[in-house]
GROMACS .gro file of C-alpha atoms in nm:
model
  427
    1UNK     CA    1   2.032  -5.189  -0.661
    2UNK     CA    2   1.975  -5.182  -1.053
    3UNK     CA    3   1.611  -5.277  -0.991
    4UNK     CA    4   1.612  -4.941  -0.756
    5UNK     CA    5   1.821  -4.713  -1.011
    6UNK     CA    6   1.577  -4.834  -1.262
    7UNK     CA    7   1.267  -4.713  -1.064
    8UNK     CA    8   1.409  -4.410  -0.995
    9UNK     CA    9   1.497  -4.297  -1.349
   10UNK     CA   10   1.188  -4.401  -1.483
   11UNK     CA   11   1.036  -4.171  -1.251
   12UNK     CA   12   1.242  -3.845  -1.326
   13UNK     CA   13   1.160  -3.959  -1.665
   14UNK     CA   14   0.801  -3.914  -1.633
   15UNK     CA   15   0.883  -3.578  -1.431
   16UNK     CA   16   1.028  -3.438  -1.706
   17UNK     CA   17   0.845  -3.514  -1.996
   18UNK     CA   18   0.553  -3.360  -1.815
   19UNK     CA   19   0.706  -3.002  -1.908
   20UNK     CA   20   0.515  -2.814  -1.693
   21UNK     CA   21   0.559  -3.038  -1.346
   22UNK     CA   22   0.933  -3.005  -1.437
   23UNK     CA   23   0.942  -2.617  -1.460
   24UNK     CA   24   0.759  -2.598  -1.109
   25UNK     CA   25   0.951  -2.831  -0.991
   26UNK     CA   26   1.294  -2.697  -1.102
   27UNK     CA   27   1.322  -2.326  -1.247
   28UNK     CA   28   1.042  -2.181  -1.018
   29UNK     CA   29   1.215  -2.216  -0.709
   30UNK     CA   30   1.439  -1.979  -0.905
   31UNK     CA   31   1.229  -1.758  -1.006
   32UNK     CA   32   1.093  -1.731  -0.639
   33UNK     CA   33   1.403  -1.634  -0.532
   34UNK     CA   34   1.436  -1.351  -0.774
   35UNK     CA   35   1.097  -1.268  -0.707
   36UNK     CA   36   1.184  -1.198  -0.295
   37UNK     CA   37   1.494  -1.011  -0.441
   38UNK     CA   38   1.245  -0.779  -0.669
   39UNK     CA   39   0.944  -0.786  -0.340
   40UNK     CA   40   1.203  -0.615  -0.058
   41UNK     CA   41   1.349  -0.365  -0.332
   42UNK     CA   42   1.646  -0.534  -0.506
   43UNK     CA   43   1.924  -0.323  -0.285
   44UNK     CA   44   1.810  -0.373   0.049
   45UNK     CA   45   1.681  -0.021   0.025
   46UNK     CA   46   1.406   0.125   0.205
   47UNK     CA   47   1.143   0.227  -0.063
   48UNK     CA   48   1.002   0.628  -0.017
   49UNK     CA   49   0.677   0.671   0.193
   50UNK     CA   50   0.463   0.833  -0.051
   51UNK     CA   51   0.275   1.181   0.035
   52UNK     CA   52   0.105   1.445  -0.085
   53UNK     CA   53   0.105   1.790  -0.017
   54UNK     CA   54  -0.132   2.049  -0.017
   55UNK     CA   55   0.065   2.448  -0.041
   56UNK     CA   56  -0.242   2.677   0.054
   57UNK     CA   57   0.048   2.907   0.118
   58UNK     CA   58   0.234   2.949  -0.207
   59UNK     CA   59   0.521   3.110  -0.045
   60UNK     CA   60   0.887   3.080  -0.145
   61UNK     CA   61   0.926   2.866   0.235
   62UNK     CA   62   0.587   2.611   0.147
   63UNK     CA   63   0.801   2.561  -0.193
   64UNK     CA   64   1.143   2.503  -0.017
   65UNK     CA   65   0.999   2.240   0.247
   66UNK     CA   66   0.806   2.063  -0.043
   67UNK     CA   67   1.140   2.019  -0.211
   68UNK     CA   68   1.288   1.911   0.113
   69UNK     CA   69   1.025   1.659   0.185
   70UNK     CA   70   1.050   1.509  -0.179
   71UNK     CA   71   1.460   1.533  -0.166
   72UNK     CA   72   1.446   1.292   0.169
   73UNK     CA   73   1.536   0.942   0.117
   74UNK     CA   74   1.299   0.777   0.262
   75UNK     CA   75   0.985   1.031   0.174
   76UNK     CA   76   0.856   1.097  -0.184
   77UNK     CA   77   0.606   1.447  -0.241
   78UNK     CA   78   0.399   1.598  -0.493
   79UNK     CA   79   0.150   1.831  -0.475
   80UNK     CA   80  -0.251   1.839  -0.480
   81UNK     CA   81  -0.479   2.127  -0.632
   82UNK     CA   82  -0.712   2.104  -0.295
   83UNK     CA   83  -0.783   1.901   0.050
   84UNK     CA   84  -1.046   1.680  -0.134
   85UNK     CA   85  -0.760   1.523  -0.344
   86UNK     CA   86  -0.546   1.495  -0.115
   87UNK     CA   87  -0.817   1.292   0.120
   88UNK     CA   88  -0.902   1.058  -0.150
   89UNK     CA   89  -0.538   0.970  -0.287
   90UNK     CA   90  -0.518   0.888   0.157
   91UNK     CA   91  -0.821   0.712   0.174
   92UNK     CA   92  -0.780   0.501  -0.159
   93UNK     CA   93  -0.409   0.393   0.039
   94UNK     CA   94  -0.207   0.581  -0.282
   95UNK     CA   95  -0.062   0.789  -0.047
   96UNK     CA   96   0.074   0.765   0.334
   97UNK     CA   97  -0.085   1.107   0.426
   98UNK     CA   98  -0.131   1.471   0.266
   99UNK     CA   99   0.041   1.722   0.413
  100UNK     CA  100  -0.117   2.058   0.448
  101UNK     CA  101   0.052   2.398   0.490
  102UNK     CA  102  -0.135   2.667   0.585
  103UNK     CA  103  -0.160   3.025   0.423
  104UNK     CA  104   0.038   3.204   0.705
  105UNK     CA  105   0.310   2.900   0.651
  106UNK     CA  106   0.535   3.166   0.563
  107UNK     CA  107   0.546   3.320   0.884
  108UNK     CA  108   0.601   3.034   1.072
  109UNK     CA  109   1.001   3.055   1.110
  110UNK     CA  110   0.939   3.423   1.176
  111UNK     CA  111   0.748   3.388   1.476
  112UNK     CA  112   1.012   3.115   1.592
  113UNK     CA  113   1.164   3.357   1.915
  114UNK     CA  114   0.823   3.468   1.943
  115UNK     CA  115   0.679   3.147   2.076
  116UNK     CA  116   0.565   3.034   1.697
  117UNK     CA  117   0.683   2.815   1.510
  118UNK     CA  118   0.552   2.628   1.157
  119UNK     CA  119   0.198   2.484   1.170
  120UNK     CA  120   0.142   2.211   0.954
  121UNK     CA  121  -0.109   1.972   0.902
  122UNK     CA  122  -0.133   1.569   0.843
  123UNK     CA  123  -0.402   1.348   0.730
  124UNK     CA  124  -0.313   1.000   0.754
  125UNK     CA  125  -0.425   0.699   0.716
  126UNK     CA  126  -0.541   0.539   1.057
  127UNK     CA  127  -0.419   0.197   0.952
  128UNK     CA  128  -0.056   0.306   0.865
  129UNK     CA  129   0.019   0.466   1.270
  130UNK     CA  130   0.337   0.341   1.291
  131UNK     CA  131   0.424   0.484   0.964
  132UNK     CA  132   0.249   0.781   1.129
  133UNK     CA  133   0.503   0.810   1.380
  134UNK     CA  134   0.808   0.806   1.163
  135UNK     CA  135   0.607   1.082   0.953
  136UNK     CA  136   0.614   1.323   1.215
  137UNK     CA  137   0.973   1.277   1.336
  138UNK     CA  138   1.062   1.364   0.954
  139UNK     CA  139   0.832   1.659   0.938
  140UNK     CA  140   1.026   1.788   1.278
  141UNK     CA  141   1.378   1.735   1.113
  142UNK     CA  142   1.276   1.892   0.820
  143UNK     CA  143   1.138   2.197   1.008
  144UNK     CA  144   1.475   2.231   1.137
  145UNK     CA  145   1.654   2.224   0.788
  146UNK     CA  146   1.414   2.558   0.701
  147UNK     CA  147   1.569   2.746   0.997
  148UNK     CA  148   1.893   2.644   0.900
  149UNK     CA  149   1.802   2.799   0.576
  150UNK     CA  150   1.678   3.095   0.763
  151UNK     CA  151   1.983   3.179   0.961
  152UNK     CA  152   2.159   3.196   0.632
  153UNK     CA  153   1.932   3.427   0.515
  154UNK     CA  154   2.040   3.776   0.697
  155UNK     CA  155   1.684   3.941   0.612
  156UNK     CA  156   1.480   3.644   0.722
  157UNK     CA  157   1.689   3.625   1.052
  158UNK     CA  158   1.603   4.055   1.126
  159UNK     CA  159   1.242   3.988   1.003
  160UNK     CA  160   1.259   3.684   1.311
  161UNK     CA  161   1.423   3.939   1.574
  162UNK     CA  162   1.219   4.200   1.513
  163UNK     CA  163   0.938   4.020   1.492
  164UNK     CA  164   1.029   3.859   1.831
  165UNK     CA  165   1.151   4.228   1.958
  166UNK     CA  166   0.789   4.365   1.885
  167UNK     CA  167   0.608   4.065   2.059
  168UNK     CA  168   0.787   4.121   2.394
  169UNK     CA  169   0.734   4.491   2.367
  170UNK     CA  170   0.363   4.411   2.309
  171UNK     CA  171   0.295   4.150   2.624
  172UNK     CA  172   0.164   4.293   2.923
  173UNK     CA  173   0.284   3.940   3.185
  174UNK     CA  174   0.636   4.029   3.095
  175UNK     CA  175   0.803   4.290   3.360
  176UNK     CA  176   1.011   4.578   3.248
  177UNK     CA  177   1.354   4.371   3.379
  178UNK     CA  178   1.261   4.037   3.183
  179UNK     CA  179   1.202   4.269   2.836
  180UNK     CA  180   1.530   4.388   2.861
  181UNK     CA  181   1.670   4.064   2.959
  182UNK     CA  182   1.509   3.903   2.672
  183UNK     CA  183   1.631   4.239   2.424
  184UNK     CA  184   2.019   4.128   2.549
  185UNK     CA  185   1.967   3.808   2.436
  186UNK     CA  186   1.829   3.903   2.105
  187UNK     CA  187   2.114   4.126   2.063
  188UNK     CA  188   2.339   3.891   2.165
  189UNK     CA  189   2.212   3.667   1.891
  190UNK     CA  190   2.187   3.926   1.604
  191UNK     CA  191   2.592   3.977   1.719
  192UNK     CA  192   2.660   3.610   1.644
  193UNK     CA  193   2.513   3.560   1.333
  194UNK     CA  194   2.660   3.902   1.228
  195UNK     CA  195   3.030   3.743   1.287
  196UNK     CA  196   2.919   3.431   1.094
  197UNK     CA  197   2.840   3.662   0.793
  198UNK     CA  198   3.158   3.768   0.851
  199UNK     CA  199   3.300   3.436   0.799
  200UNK     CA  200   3.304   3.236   1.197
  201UNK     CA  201   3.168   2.891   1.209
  202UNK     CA  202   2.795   2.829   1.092
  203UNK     CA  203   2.677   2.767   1.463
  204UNK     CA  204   2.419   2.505   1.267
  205UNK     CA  205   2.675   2.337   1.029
  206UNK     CA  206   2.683   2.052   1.295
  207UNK     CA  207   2.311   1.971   1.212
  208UNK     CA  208   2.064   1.798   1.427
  209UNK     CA  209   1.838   2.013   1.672
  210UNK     CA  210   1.849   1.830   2.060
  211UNK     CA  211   1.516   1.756   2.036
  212UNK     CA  212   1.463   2.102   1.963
  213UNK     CA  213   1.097   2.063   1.778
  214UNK     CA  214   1.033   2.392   1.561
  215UNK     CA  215   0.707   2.213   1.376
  216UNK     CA  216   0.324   2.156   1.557
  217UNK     CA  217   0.249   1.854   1.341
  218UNK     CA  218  -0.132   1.805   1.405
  219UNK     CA  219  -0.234   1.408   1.277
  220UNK     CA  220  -0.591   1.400   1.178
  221UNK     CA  221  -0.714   1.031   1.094
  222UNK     CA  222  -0.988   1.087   0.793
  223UNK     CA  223  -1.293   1.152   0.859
  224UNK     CA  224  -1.468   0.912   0.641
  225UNK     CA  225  -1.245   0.661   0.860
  226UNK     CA  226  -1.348   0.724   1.178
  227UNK     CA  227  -1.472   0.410   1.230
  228UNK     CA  228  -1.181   0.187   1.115
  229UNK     CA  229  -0.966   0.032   1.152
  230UNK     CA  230  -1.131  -0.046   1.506
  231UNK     CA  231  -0.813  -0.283   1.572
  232UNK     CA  232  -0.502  -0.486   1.354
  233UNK     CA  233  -0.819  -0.722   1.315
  234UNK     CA  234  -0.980  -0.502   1.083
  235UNK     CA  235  -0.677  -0.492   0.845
  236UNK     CA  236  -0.557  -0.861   0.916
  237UNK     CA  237  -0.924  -1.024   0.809
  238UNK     CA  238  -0.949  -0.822   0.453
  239UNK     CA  239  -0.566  -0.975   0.407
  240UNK     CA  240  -0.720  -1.333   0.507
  241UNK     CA  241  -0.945  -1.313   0.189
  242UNK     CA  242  -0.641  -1.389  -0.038
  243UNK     CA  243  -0.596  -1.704   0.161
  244UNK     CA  244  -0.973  -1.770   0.110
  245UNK     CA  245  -0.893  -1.726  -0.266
  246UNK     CA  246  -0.605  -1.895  -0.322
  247UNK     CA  247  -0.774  -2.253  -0.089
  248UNK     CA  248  -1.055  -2.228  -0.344
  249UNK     CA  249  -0.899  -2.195  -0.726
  250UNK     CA  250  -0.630  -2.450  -0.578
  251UNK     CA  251  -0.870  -2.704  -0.478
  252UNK     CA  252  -1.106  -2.669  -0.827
  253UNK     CA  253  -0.821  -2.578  -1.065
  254UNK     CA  254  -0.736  -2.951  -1.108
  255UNK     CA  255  -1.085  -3.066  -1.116
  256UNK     CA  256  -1.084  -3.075  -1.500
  257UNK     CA  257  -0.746  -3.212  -1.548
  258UNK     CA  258  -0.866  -3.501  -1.293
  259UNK     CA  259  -1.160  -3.552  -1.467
  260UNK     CA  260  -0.952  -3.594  -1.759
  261UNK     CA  261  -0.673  -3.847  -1.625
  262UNK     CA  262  -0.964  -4.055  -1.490
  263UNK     CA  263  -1.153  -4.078  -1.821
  264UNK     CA  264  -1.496  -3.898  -1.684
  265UNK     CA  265  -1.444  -3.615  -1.905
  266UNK     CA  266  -1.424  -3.837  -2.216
  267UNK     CA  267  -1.791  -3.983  -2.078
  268UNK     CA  268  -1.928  -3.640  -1.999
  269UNK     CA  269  -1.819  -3.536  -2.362
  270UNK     CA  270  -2.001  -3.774  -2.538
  271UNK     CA  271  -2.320  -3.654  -2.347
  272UNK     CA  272  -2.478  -3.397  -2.482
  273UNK     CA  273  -2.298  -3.143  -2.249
  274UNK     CA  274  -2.022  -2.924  -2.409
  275UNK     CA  275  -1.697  -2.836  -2.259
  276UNK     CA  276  -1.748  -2.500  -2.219
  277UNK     CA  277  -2.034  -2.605  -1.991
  278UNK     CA  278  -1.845  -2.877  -1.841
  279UNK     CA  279  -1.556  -2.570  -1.735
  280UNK     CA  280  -1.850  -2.305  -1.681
  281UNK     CA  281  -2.002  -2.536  -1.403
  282UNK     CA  282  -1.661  -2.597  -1.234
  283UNK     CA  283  -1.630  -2.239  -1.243
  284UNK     CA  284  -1.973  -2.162  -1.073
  285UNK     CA  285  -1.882  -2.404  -0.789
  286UNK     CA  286  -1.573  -2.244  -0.781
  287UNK     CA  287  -1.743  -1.900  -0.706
  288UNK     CA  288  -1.996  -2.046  -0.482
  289UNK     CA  289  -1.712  -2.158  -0.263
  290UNK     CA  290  -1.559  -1.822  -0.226
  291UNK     CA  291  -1.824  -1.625  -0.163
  292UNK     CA  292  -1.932  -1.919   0.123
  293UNK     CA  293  -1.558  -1.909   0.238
  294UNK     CA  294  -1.542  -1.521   0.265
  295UNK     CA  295  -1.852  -1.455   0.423
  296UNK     CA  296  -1.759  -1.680   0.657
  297UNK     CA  297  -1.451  -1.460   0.714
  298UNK     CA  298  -1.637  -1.138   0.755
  299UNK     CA  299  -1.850  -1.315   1.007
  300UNK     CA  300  -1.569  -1.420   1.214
  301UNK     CA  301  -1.470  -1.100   1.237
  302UNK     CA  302  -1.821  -0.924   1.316
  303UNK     CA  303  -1.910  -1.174   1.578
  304UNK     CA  304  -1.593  -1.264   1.785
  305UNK     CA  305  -1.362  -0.972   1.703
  306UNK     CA  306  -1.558  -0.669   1.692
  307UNK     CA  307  -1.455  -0.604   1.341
  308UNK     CA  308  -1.779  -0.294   1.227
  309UNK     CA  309  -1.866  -0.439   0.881
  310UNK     CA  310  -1.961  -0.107   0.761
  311UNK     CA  311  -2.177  -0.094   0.421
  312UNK     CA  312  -2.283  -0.401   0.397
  313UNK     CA  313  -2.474  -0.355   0.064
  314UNK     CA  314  -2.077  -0.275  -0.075
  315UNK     CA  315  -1.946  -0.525   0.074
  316UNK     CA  316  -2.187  -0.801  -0.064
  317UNK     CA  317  -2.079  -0.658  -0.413
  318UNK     CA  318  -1.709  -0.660  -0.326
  319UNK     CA  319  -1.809  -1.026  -0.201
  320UNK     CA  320  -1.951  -1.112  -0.519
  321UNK     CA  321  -1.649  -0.886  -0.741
  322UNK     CA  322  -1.348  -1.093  -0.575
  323UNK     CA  323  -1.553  -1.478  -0.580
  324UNK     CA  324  -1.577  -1.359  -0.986
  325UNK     CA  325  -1.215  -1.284  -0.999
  326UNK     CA  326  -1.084  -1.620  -0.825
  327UNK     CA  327  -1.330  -1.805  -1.084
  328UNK     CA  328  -1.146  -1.667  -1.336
  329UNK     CA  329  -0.843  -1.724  -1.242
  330UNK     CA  330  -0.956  -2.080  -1.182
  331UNK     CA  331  -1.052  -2.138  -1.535
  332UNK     CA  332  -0.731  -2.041  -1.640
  333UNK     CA  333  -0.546  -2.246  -1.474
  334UNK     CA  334  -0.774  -2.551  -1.545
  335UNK     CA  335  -0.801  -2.488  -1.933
  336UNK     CA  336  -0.409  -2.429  -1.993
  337UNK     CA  337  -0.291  -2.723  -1.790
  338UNK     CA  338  -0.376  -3.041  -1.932
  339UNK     CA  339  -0.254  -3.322  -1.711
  340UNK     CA  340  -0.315  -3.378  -1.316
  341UNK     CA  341   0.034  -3.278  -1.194
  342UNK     CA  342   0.056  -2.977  -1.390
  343UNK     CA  343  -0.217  -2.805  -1.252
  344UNK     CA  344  -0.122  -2.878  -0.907
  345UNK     CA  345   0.195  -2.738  -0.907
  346UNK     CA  346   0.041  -2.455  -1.184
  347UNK     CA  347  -0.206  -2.369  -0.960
  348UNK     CA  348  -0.034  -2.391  -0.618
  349UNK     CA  349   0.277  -2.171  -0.808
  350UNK     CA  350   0.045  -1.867  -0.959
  351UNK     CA  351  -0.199  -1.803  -0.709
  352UNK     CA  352   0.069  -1.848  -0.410
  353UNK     CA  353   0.241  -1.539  -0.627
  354UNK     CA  354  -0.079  -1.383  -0.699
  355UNK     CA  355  -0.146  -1.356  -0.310
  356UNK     CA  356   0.206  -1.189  -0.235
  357UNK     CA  357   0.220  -0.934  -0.452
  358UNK     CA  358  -0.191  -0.838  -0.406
  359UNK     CA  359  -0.083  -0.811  -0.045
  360UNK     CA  360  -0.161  -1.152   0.091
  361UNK     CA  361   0.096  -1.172   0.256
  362UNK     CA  362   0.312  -0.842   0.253
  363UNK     CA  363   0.131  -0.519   0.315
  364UNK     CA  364   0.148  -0.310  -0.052
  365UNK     CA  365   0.258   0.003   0.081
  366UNK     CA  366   0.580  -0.184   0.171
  367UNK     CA  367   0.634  -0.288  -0.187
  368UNK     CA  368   0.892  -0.114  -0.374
  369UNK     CA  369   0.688   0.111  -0.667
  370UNK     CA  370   0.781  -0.129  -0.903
  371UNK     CA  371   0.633  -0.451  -0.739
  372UNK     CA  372   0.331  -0.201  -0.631
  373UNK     CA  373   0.256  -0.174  -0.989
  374UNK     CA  374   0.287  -0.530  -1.113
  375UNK     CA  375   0.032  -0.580  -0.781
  376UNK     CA  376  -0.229  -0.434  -1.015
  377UNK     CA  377  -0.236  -0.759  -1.188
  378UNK     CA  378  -0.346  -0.949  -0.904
  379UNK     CA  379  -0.691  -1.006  -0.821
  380UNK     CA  380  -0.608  -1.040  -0.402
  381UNK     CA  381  -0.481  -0.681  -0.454
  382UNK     CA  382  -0.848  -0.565  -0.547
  383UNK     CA  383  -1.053  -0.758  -0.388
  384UNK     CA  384  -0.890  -0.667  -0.049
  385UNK     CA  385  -0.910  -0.286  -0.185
  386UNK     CA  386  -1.272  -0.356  -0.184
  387UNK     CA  387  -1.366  -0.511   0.114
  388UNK     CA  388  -1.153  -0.243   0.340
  389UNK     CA  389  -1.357   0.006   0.135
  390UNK     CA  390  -1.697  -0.114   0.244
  391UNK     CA  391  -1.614  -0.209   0.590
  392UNK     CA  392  -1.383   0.096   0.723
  393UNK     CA  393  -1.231   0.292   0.480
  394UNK     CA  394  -1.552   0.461   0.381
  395UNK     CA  395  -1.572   0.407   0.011
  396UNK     CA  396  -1.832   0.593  -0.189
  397UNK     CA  397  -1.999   0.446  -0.416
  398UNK     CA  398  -1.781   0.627  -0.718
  399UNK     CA  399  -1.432   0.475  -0.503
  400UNK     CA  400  -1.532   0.150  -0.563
  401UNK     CA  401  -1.578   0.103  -0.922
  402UNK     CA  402  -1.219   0.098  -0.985
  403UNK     CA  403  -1.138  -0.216  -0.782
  404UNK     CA  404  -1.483  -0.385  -0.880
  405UNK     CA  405  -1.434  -0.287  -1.237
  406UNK     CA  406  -1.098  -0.441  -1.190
  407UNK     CA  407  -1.210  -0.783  -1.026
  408UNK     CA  408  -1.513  -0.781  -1.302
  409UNK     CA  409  -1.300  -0.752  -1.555
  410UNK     CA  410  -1.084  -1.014  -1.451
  411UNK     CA  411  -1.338  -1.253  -1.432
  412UNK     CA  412  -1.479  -1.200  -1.775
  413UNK     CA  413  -1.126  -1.227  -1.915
  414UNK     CA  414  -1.039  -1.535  -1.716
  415UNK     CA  415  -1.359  -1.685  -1.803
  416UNK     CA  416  -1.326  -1.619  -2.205
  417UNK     CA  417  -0.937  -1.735  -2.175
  418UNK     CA  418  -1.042  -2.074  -2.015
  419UNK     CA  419  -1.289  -2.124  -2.257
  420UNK     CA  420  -1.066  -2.054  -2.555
  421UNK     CA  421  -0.786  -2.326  -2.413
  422UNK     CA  422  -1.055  -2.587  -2.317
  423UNK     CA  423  -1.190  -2.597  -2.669
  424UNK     CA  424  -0.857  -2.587  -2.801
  425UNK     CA  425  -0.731  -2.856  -2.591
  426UNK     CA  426  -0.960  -3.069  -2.637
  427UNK     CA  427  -1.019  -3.019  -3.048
   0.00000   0.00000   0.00000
């Protein structure tokens, strides 16, 4: 038994004087926890679906049901100058749709009796439908809080009678016995609402509508995304690149600090070969790997599930952008951890979180804003940003320099860091 206790301390003696196998081993577990606590909002709250909202009416009502859609708790607004903005804040997935009223928005709760009713327009995202869904059920409701409004403004509710009065009078397929049927009842209406000014119970205070809709919410996908997504296949293979990623800087982030334990790097110093080279040629099978391992992806997709690849001259840059970016990150990772097990668990640790919050493994527009901003640090986040572009989101060529000058720019940086720690480490 002492021979065993022995053994066994030695061991988590050796654990923990390698400082860095002890943190992953110990605090990051913690750390992961509060991380899943941060990722699903802290609270348990449902974060706001963004939108954006174009008023082409610039009426007092547009203003009121832009207030109401940015008051809701699960919707956040703001508004756009024109449609163009609106589309590419959509298409670039910073927003779940843009909301467009029209110019006679105004006179949409006055033409309620008259068969009318507001008109409003969505462009969404194709690959957010269920999202979608839920937008126009909201849209509905809030239609209903603007005639609320509206029978509590005595004007507004004449301007809607007589506005309803004058249609009737004006249609030829109503008889003479169904006008005047339809006058009693707007009578008989004008009468109610005159006692609640009076003080009676707000027939709406109640809320809700029956499934009374009062909005024609027209969904138009955009056009530059006509094509995609085709199916969940066309959204699920762009998330499998992370997990192309990640395989790769795992498997060559260690590669130096193996070299090391084993004594081959000692050897391959006293040739005439430099680290930086030694790190630089890691790093170039590093890339070679993830471009092999994502093009292998894409053609998965094409082949056997009918995934349309779109530009393909984009997406052989956005190829090339995110196989830069995981060497970086690879390089890293190699030069900061010195010893075997430290890069293992290193490695495993910061690109599993990498992955998650660049949408790996959780969707970003289900990120609270906070975690949706500390995505932007994650190279998964832009690379799969930049293959959707090129293969169905219908990126321009102007789109896609901010995620490639992202992933470039992370590769240069990793590169230089990894450099800087390998000569450092080694001095």
């Amino acid at each position: 038994m002492q021979v065993v206790l022995t053994i066994a301390l030695n061991d988590l003696k050796l654990l923990l004087r390698d400082k860095a196998n002890a943190f992953f081993t110990f605090i990051f577990p913690v750390l992961i926890a509060v991380f899943f606590g941060l990722l699903f909002g802290g609270g348990g709250g449902q974060r706001p679906l963004d939108l954006v909202v174009l008023d082409e009416s610039g009426s007092a009502a547009a203003a009121k049901f832009v207030k109401d859609l940015d008051d809701d708790s699960i919707l956040s607004a703001h508004t756009v100058k024109d449609r163009a903005e609106g589309e590419s804040l959509v298409k670039l997935g910073d927003a779940l749709a843009c909301i467009v009223l029209p110019k006679d928005f105004a006179t949409g709760v006055d033409n309620m009796f008259a068969g009318g009713g507001l008109q409003i327009e969505a462009i969404v995202d194709p690959s957010r439908k269920a999202e979608s869904g839920l937008l126009v059920g909201k849209l509905n409701e809030i239609a209903f809080r603007q005639l609320g409004s509206a029978f509590s403004n005595p004007e507004q509710m004449k301007r809607m009678l007589d506005q309803s009065r004058a249609s009737i009078d004006a249609s030829n397929g109503i008889s003479g016995v169904d006008k005047m049927l339809f006058k009693g009842v707007f009578a008989s209406v004008e009468r109610l609402f005159a006692g609640r000014a009076r003080g009676a119970d707000d027939p709406l205070a109640s809320g809700g509508g029956g499934g009374w809709s009062l909005a024609k919410v027209t969904l138009v996908e955009l056009a530059s995304s006509k094509n995609g997504p085709p199916s969940t296949y066309a959204i699920t293979f762009p998330q499998g690149i992370a997990w192309v990623l990640m395989s790769c800087i795992t498997a060559f982030s260690t590669s130096i600090a193996s070299e090391r334990a084993r004594g081959t790097l000692l050897r391959l110093s006293v040739a005439p070969i430099s680290r930086g080279q030694i790190l630089f040629g890691k790093a170039l099978g590093c890339f070679i790997s993830c471009a092999i391992g994502i093009t292998i992806l894409m053609l998965v997709a094409r082949l056997f599930f009918g995934v349309h690849l779109g530009n393909l001259m984009l997406l052989a840059i956005a190829i090339a952008a995110s196989s830069g970016a995981g060497a970086g990150v690879m390089m890293v990772i190699s030069g900061v951890f010195r010893t075997e097990g430290a890069a293992q668990g290193a490695g495993r640790a910061i690109v599993l979180v990498l992955a998650m919050i660049g949408g790996g493994t959780i969707p970003l527009f289900f990120m609270p804003p906070f975690m949706q901003l500390v995505s932007s640090i994650s190279p998964f986040k832009w690379a799969i940003k930049a293959v959707e572009g090129a293969i169905w989101r219908g990126y321009s060529v102007t789109d896609m320099m901010l995620p490639i000058g992202v992933l470039l720019a992370l590769a240069f940086a990793g590169a230089f860091a990894g450099w800087i720690t390998v000569r450092r480490g080694d001095a």
